mmCIF file of the C-alpha atoms, coordinates in Angstrom:
data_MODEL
# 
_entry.id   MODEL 
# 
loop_
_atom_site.group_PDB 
_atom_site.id 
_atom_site.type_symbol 
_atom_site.label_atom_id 
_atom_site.label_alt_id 
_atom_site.label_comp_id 
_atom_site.label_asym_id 
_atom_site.label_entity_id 
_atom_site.label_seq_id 
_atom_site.pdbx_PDB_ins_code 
_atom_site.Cartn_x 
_atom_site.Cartn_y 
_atom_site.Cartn_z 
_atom_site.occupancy 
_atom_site.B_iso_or_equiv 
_atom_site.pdbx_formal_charge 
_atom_site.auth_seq_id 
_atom_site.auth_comp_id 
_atom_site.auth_asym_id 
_atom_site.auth_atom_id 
_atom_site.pdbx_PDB_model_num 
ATOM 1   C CA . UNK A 1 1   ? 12.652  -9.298  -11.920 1.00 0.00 ? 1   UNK A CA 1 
ATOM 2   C CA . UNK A 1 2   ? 10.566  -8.779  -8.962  1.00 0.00 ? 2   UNK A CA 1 
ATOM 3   C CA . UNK A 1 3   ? 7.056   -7.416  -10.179 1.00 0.00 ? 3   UNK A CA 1 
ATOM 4   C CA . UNK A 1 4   ? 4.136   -5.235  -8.114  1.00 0.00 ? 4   UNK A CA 1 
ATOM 5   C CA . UNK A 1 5   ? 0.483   -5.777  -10.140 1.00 0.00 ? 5   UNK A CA 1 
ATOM 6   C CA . UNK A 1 6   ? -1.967  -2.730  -7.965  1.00 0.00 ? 6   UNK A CA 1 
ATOM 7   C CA . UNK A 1 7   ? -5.838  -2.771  -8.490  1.00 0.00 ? 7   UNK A CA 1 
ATOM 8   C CA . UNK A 1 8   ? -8.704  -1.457  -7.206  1.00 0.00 ? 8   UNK A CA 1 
ATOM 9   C CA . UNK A 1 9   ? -8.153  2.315   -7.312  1.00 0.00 ? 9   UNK A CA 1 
ATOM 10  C CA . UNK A 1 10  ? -11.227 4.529   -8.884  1.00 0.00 ? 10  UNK A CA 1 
ATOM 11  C CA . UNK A 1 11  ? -13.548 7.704   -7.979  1.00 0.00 ? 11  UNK A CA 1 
ATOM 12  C CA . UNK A 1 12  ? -15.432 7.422   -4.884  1.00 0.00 ? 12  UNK A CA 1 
ATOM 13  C CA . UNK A 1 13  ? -17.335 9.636   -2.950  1.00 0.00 ? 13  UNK A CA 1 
ATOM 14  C CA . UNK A 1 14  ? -16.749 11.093  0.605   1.00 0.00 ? 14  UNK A CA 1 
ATOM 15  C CA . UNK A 1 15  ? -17.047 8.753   3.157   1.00 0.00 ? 15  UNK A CA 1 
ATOM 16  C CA . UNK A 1 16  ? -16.943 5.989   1.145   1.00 0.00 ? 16  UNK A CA 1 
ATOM 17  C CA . UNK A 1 17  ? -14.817 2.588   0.997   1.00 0.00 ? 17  UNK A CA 1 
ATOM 18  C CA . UNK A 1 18  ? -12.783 1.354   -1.776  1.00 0.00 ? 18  UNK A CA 1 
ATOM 19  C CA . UNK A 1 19  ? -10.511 -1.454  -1.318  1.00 0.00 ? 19  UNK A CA 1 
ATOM 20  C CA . UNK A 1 20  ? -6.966  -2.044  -3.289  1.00 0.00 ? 20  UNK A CA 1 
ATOM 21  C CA . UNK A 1 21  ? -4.698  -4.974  -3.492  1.00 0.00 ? 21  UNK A CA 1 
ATOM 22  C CA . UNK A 1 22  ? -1.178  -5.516  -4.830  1.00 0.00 ? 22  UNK A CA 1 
ATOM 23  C CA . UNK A 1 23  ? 0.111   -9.173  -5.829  1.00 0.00 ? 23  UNK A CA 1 
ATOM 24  C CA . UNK A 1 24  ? 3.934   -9.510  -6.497  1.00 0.00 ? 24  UNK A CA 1 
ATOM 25  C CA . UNK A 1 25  ? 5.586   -11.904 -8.313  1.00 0.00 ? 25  UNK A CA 1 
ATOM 26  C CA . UNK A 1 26  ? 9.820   -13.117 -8.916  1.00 0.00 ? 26  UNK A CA 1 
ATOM 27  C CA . UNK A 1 27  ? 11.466  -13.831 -6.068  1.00 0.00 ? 27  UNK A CA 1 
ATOM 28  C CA . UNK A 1 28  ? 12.102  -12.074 -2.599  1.00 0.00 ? 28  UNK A CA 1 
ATOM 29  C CA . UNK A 1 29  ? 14.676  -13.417 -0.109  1.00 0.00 ? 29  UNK A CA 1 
ATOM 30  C CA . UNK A 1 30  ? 13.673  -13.775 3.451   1.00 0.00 ? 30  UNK A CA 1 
ATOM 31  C CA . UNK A 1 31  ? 11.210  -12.016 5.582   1.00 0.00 ? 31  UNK A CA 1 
ATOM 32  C CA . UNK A 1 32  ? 9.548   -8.516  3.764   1.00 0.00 ? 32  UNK A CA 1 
ATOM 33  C CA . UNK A 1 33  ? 7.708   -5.852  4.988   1.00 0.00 ? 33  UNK A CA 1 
ATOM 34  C CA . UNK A 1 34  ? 5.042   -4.722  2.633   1.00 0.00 ? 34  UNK A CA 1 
ATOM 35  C CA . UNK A 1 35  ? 3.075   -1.311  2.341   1.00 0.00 ? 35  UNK A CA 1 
ATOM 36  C CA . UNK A 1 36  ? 1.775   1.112   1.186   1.00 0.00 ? 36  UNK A CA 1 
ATOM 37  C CA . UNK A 1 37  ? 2.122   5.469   0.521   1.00 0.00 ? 37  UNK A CA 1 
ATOM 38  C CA . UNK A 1 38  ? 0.596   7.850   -1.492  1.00 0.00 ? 38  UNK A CA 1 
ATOM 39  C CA . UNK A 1 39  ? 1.377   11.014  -3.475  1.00 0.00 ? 39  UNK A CA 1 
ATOM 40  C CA . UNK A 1 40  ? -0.563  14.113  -3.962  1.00 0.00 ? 40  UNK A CA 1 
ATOM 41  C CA . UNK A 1 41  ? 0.003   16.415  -6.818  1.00 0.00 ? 41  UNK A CA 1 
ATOM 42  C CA . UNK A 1 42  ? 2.596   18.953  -5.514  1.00 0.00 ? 42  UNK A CA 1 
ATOM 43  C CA . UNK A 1 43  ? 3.390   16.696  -1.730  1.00 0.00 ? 43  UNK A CA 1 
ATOM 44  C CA . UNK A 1 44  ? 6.097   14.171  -0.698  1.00 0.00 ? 44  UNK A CA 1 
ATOM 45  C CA . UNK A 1 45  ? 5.079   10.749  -0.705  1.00 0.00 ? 45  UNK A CA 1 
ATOM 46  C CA . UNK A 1 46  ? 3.805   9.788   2.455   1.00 0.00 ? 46  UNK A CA 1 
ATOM 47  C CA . UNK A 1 47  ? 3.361   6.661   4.579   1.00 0.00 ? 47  UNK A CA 1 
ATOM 48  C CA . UNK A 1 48  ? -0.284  5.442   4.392   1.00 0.00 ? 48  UNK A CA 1 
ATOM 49  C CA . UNK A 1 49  ? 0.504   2.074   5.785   1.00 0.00 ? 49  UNK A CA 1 
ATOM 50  C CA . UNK A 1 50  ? 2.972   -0.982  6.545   1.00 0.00 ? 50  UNK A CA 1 
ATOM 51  C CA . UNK A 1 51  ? 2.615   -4.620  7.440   1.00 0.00 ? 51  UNK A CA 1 
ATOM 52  C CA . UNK A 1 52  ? 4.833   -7.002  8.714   1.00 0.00 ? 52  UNK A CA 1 
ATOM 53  C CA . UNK A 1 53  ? 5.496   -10.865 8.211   1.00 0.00 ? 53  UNK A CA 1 
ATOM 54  C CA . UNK A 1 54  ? 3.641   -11.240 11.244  1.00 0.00 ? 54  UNK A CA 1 
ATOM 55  C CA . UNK A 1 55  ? 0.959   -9.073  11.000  1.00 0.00 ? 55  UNK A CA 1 
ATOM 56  C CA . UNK A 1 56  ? 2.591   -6.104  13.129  1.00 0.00 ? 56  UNK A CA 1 
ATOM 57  C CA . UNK A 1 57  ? 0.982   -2.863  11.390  1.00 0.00 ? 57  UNK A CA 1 
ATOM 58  C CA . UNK A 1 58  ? 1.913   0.895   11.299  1.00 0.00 ? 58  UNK A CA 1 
ATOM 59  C CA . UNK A 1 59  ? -0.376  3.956   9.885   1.00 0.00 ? 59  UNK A CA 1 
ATOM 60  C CA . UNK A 1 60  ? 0.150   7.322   9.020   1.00 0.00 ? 60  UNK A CA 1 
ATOM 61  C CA . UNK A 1 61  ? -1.680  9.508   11.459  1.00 0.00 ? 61  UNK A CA 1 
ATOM 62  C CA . UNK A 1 62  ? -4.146  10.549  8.702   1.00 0.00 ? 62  UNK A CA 1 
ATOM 63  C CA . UNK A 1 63  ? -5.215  7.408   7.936   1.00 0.00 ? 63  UNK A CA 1 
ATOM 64  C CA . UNK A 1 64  ? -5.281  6.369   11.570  1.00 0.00 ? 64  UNK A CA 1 
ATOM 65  C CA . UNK A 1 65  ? -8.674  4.666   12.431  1.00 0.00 ? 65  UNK A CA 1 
ATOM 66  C CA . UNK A 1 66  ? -10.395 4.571   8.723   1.00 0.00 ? 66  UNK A CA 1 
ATOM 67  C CA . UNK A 1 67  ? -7.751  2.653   7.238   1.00 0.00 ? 67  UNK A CA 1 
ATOM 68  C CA . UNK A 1 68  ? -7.084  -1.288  7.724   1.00 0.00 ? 68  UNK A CA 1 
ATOM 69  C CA . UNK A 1 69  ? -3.929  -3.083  5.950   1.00 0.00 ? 69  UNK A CA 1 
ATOM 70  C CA . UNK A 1 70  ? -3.424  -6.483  5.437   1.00 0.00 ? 70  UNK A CA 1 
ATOM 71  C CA . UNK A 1 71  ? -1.496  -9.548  4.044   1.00 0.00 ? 71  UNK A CA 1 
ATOM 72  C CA . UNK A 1 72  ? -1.497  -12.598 2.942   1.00 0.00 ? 72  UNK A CA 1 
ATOM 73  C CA . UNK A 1 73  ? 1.325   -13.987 2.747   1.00 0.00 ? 73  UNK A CA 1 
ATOM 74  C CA . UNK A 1 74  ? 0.384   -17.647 0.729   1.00 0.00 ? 74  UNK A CA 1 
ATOM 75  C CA . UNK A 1 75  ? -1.011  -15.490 -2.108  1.00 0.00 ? 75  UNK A CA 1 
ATOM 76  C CA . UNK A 1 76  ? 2.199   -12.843 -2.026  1.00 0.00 ? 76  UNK A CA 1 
ATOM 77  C CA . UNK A 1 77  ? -0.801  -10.270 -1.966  1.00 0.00 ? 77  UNK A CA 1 
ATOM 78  C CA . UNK A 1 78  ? -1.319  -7.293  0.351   1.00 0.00 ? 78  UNK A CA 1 
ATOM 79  C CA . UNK A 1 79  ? -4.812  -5.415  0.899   1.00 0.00 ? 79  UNK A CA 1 
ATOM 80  C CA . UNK A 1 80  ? -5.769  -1.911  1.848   1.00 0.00 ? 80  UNK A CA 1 
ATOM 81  C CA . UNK A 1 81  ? -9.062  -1.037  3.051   1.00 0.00 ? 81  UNK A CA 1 
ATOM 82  C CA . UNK A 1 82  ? -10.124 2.443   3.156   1.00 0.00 ? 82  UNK A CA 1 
ATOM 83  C CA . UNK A 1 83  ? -13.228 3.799   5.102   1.00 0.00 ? 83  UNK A CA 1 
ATOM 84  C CA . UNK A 1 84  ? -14.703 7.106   5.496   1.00 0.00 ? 84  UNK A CA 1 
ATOM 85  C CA . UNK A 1 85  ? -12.812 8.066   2.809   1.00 0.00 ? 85  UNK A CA 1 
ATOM 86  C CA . UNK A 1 86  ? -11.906 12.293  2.501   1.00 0.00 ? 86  UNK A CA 1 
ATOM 87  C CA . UNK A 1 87  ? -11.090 14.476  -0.688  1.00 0.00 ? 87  UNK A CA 1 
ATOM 88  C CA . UNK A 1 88  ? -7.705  14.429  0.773   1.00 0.00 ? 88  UNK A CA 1 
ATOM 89  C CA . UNK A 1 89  ? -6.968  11.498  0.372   1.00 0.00 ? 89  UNK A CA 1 
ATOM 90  C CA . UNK A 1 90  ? -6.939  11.731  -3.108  1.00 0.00 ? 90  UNK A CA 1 
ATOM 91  C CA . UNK A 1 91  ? -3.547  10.235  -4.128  1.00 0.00 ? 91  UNK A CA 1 
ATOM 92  C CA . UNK A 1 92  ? -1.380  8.231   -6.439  1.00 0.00 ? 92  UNK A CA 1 
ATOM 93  C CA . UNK A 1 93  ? -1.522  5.108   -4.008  1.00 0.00 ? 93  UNK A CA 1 
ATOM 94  C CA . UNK A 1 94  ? 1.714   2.912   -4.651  1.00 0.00 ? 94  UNK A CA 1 
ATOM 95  C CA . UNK A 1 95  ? 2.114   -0.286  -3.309  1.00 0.00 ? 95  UNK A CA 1 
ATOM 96  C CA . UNK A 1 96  ? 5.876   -1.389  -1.618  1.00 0.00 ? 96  UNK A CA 1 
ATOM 97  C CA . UNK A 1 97  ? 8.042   -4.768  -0.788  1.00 0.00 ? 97  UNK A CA 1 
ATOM 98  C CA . UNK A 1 98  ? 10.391  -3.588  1.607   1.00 0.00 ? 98  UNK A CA 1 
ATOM 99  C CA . UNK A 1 99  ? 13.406  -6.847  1.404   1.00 0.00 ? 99  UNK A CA 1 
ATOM 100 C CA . UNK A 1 100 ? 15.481  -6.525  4.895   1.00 0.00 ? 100 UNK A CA 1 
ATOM 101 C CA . UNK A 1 101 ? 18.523  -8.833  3.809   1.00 0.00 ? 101 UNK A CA 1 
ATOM 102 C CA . UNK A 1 102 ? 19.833  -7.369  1.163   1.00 0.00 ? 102 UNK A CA 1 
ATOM 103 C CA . UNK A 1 103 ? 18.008  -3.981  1.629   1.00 0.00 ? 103 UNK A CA 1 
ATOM 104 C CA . UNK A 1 104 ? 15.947  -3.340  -1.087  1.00 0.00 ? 104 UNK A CA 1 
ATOM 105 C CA . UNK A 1 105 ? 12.503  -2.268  -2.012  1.00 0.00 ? 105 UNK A CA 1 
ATOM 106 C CA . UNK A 1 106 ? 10.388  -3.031  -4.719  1.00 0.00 ? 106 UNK A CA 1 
ATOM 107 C CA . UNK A 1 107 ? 7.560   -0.311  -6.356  1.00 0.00 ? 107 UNK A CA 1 
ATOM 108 C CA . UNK A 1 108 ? 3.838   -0.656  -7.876  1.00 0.00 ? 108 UNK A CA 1 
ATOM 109 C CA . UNK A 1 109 ? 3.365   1.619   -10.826 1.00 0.00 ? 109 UNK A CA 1 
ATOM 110 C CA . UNK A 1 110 ? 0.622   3.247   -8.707  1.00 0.00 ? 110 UNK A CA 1 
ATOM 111 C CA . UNK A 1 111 ? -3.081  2.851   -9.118  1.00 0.00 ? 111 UNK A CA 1 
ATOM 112 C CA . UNK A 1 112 ? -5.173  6.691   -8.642  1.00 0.00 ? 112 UNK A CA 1 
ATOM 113 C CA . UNK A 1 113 ? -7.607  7.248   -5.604  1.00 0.00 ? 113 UNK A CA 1 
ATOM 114 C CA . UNK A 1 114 ? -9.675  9.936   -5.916  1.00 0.00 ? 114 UNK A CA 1 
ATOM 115 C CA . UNK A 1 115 ? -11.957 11.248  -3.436  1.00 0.00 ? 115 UNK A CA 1 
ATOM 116 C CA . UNK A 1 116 ? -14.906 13.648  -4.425  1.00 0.00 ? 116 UNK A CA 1 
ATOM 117 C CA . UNK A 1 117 ? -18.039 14.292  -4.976  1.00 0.00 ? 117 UNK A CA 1 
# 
């Protein structure tokens, strides 16, 4: 039942910003993480980026320093902002509800970043 709506994905050039969002709706029980992770044609997903409840946040190391996640938590909505943006990180972006009791996470259907110029 639990639903992940993603926006905000497009073309951009090097060392530019884009900004994406992902609202969920239904019904989560407890405290949640929520994040995101990308995937490249031909690459693993990877971890771009999680937030907790509280605000505690933890970034991939390639994203380290240009990338900013966060939440709020009245509008079920979390945010990634990306800055200085490369051609690598062009990427299926997905957007995640990680529920701690029961385990169980939740998926966007992915929104496309793509990075050139």
């Amino acid at each position: 039942q639990v639903q992940l709506a993603e926006s905000g994905g497009g073309l951009v050039q090097p060392g530019g910003s884009l900004r994406l969002s992902c609202k969920w709706s239904g019904v989560i029980y407890g405290i949640y993480d929520m994040g995101w992770y990308r995937q490249a044609p031909g690459k693993q997903r990877e971890l771009v980026a999680t937030i907790t409840s509280d605000g505690s946040t933890n970034y991939g190391d390639s994203v380290k320093g240009r990338f900013t996640i966060s939440r709020d938590n009245t509008k079920n909505t979390v945010f990634l902002q990306m800055d200085s943006l490369k051609p690598e990180d062009t990427a299926v972006y997905y957007c995640n509800v990680h529920q701690f009791i029961p385990a169980r996470d939740y998926w966007g259907q992915g929104t496309q970043v793509t990075v050139s110029s």
